[in-house]
PDB file of C-alpha atoms in Angstrom:
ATOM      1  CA  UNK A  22      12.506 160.312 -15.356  1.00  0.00           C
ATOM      2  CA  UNK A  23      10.933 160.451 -11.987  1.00  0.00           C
ATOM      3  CA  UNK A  24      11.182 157.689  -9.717  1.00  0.00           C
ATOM      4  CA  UNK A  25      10.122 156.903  -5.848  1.00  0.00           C
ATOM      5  CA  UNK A  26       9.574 154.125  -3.475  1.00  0.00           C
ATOM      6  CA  UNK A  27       5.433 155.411  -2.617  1.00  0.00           C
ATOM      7  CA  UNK A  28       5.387 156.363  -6.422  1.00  0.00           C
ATOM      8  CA  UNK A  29       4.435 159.520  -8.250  1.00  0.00           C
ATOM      9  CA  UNK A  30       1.919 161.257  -7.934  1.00  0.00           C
ATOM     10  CA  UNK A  31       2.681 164.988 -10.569  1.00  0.00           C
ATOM     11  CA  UNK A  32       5.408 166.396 -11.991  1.00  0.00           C
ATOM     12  CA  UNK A  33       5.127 170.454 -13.320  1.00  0.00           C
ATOM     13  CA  UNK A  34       8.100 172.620 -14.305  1.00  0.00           C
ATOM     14  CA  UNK A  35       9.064 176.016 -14.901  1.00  0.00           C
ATOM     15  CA  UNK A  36      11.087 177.471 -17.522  1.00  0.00           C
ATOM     16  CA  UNK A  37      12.897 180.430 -16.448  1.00  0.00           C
ATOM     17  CA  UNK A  38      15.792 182.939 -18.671  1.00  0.00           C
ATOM     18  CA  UNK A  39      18.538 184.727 -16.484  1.00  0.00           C
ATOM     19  CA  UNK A  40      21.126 184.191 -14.400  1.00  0.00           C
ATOM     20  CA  UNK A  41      19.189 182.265 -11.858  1.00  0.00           C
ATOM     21  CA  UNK A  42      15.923 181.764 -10.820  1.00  0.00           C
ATOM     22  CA  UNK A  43      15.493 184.840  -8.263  1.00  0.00           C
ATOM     23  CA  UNK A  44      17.060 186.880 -11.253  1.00  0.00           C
ATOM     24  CA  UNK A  45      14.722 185.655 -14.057  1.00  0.00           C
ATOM     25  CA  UNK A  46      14.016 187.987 -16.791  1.00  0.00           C
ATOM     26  CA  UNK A  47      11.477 185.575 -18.429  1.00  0.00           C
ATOM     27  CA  UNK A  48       9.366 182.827 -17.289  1.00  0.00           C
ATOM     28  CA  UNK A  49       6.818 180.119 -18.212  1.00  0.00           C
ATOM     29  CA  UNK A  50       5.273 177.479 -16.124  1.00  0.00           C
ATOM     30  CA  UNK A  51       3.354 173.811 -17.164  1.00  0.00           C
ATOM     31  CA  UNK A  52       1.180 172.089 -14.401  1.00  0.00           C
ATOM     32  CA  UNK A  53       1.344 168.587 -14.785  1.00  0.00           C
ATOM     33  CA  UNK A  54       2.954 166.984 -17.459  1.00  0.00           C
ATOM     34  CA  UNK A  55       1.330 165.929 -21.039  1.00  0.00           C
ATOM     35  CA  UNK A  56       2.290 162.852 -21.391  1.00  0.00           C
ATOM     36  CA  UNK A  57       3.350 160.535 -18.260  1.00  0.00           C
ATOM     37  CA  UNK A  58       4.376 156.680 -18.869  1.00  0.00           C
ATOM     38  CA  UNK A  59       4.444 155.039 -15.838  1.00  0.00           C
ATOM     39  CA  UNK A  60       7.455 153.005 -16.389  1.00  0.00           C
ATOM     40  CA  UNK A  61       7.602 150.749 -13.416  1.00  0.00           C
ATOM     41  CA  UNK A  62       5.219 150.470  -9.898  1.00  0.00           C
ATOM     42  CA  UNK A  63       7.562 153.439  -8.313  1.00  0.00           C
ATOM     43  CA  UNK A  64       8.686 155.384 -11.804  1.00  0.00           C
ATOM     44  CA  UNK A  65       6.976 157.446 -14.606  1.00  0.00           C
ATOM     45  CA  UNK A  66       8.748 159.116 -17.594  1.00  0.00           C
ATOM     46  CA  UNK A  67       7.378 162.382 -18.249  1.00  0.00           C
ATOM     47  CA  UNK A  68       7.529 164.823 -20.968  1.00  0.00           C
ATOM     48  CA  UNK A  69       5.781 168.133 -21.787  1.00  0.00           C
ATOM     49  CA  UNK A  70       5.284 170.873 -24.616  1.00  0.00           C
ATOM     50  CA  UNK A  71       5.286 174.088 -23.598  1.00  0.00           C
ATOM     51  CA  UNK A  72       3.652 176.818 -26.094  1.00  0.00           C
ATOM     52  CA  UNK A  73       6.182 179.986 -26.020  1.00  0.00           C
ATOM     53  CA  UNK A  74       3.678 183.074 -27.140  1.00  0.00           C
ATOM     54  CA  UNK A  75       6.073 185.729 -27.962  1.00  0.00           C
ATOM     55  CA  UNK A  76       3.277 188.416 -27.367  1.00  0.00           C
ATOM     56  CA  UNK A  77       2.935 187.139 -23.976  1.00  0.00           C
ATOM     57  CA  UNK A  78       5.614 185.189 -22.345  1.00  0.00           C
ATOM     58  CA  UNK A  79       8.650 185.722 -24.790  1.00  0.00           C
ATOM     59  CA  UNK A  80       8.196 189.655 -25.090  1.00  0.00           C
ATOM     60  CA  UNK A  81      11.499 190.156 -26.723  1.00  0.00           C
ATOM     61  CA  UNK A  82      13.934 188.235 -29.266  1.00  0.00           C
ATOM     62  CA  UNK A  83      17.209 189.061 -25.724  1.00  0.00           C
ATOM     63  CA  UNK A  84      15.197 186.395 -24.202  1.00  0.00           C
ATOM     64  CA  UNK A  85      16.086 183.548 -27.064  1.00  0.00           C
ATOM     65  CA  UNK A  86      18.661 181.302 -26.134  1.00  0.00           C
ATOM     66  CA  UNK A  87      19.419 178.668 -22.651  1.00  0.00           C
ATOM     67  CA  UNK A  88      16.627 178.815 -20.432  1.00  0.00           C
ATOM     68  CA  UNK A  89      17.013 177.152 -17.239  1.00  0.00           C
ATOM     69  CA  UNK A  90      14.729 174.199 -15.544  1.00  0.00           C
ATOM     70  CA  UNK A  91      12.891 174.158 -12.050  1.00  0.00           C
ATOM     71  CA  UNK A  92      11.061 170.864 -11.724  1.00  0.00           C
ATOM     72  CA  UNK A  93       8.554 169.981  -8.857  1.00  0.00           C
ATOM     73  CA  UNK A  94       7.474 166.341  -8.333  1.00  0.00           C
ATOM     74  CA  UNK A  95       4.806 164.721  -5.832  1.00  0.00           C
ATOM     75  CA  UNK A  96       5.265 161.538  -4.728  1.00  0.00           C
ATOM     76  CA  UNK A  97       2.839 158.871  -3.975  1.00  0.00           C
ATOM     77  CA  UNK A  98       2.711 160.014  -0.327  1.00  0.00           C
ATOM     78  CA  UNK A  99       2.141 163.407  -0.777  1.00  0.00           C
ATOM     79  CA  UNK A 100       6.079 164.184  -0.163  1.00  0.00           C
ATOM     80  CA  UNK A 101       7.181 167.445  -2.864  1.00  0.00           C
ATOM     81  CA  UNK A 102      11.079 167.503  -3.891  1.00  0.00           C
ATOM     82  CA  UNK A 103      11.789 170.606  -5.895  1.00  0.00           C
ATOM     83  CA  UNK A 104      15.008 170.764  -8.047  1.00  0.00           C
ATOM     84  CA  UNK A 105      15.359 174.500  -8.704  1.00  0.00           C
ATOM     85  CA  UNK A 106      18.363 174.001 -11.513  1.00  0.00           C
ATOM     86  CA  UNK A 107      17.699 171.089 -13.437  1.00  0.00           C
ATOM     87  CA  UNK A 108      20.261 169.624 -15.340  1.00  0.00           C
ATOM     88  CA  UNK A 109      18.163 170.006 -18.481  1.00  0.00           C
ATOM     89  CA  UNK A 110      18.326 173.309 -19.886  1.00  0.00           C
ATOM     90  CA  UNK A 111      16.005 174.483 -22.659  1.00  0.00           C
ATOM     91  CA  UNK A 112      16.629 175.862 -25.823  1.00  0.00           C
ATOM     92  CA  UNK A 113      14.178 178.968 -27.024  1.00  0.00           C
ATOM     93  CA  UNK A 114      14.609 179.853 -30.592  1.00  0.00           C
ATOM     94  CA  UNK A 115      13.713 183.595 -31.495  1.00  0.00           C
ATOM     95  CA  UNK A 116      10.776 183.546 -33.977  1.00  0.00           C
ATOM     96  CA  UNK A 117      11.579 184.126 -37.741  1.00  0.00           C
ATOM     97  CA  UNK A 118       9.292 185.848 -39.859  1.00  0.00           C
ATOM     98  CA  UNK A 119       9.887 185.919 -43.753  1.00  0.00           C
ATOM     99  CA  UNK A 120       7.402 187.563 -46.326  1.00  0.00           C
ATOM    100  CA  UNK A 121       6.646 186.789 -49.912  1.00  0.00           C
ATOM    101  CA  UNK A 122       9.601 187.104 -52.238  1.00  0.00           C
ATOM    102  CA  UNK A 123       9.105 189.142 -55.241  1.00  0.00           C
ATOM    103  CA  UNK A 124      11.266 188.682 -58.536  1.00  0.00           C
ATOM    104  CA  UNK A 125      12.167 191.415 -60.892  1.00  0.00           C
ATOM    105  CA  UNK A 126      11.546 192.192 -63.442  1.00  0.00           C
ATOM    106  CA  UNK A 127       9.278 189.928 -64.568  1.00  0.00           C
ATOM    107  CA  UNK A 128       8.880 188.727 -66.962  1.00  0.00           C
ATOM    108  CA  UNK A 129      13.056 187.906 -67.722  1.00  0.00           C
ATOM    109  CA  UNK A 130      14.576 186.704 -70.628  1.00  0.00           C
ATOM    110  CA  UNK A 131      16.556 183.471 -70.216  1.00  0.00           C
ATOM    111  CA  UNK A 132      20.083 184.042 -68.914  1.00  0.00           C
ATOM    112  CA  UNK A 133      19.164 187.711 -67.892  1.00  0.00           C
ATOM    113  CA  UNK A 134      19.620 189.095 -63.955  1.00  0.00           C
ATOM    114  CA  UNK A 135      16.696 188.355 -61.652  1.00  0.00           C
ATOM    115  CA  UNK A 136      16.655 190.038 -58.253  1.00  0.00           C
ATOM    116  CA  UNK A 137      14.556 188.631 -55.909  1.00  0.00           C
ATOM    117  CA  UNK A 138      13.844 190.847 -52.661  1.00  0.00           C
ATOM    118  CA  UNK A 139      11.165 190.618 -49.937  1.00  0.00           C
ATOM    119  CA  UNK A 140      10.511 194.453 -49.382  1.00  0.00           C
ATOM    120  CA  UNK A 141      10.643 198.003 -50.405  1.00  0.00           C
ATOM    121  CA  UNK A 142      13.783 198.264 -48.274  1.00  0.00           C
ATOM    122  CA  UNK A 143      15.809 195.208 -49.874  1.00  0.00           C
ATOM    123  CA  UNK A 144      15.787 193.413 -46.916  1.00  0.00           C
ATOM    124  CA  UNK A 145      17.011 189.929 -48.050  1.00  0.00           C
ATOM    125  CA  UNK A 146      17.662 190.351 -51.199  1.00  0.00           C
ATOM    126  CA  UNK A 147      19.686 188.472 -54.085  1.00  0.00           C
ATOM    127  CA  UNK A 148      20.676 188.202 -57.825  1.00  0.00           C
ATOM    128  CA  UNK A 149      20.317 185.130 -59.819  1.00  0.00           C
ATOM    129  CA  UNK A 150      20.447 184.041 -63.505  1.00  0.00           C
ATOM    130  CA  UNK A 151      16.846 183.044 -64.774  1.00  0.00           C
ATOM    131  CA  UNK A 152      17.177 179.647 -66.540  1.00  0.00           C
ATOM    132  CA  UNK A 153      13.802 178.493 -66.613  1.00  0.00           C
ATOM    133  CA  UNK A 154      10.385 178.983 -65.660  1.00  0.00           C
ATOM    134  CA  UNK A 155       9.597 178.297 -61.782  1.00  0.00           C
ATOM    135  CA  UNK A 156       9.278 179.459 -58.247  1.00  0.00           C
ATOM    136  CA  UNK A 157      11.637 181.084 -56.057  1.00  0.00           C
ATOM    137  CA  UNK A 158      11.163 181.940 -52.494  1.00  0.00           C
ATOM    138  CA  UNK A 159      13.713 182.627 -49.707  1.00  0.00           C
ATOM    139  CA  UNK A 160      14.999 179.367 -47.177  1.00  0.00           C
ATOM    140  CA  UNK A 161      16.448 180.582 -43.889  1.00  0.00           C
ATOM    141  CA  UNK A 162      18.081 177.593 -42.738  1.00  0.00           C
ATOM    142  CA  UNK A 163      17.920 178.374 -38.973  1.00  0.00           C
ATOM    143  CA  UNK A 164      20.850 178.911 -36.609  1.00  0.00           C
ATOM    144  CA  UNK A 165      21.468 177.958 -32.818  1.00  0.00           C
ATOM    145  CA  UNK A 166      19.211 180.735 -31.015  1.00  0.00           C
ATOM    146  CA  UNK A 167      16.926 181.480 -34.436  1.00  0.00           C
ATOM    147  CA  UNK A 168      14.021 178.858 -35.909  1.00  0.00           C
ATOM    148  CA  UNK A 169      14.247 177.693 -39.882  1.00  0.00           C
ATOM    149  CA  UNK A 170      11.478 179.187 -42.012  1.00  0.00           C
ATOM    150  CA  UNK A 171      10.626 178.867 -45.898  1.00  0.00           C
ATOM    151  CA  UNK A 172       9.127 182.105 -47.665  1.00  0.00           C
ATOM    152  CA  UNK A 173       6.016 182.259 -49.523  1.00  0.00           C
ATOM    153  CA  UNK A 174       6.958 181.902 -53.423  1.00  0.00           C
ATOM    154  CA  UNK A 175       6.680 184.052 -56.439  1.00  0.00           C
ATOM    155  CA  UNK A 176       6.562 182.293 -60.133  1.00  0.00           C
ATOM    156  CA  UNK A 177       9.039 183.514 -62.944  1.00  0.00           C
ATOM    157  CA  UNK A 178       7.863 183.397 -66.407  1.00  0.00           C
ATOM    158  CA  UNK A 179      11.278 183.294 -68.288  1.00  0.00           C
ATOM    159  CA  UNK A 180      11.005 183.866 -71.702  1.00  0.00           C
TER     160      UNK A 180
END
């Protein structure tokens, strides 16, 4: 919420990771704001979406976790007022990636051992007993610094 007696005139922001803004190991800036509601004559709620590219501006999963605020408004007289630790922080999520399970062996007789894994190496891997014909893929329910993803799925003929 941004509020002032002339009005506003733009709000931007910039994300920033470290242990303060001069020390930032990461960083990523909007201009202007996406959506601005102009609430009354002298304030506007604003909110924004910022697109983390981790090939670009997230070059490394160390950089998931509380990212800090800086916030720069214009009023409706030209006047700036930066707030260089907002008391907003961000959450970045590192990206998750999972492939395509693939069950073994295939096809399974009912009540028999399937092991489903995701690569050559095992990664992700698990045993379960095949009851009927279907689709299994791998959930990843998320945690606090990592995003939730659902595998691609493989379908089990069970005989």
């Amino acid at each position: 919420m941004v509020s002032d007696p002339s009005g506003v005139q733009s709000v931007s922001f910039e994300l920033w990771h470290g242990p303060n803004r001069a020390e930032a190991d990461g960083r990523m800036a909007q201009v202007g704001f996406d959506r601005c509601v102009k609430i009354t004559e002298n304030t506007s709620k604003c909110q924004a979406v910022v697109d983390a590219d981790p090939y670009d501006n997230l070059r490394s999963n160390a950089l998931a976790g509380t990212w800090g605020v800086s916030a720069v408004a214009v009023d409706g007289a030209g006047n700036v007022t930066r707030e260089d630790d907002a008391p907003w922080p961000a959450r970045i999520k590192r990206q998750t990636h999972l492939s395509q399970a693939d069950a073994t062996p295939e096809p399974v007789k009912k009540g028999e051992n399937l092991t489903v894994k995701t690569d050559r190496n095992g990664w992700a891997t698990t045993t379960v007993k095949a009851t009927a014909d279907g689709e299994y893929r791998f959930d990843f329910a998320g945690t606090s610094l990592t995003q939730a993803r659902a595998g691609r799925t493989d379908f089990v003929d069970v005989k």
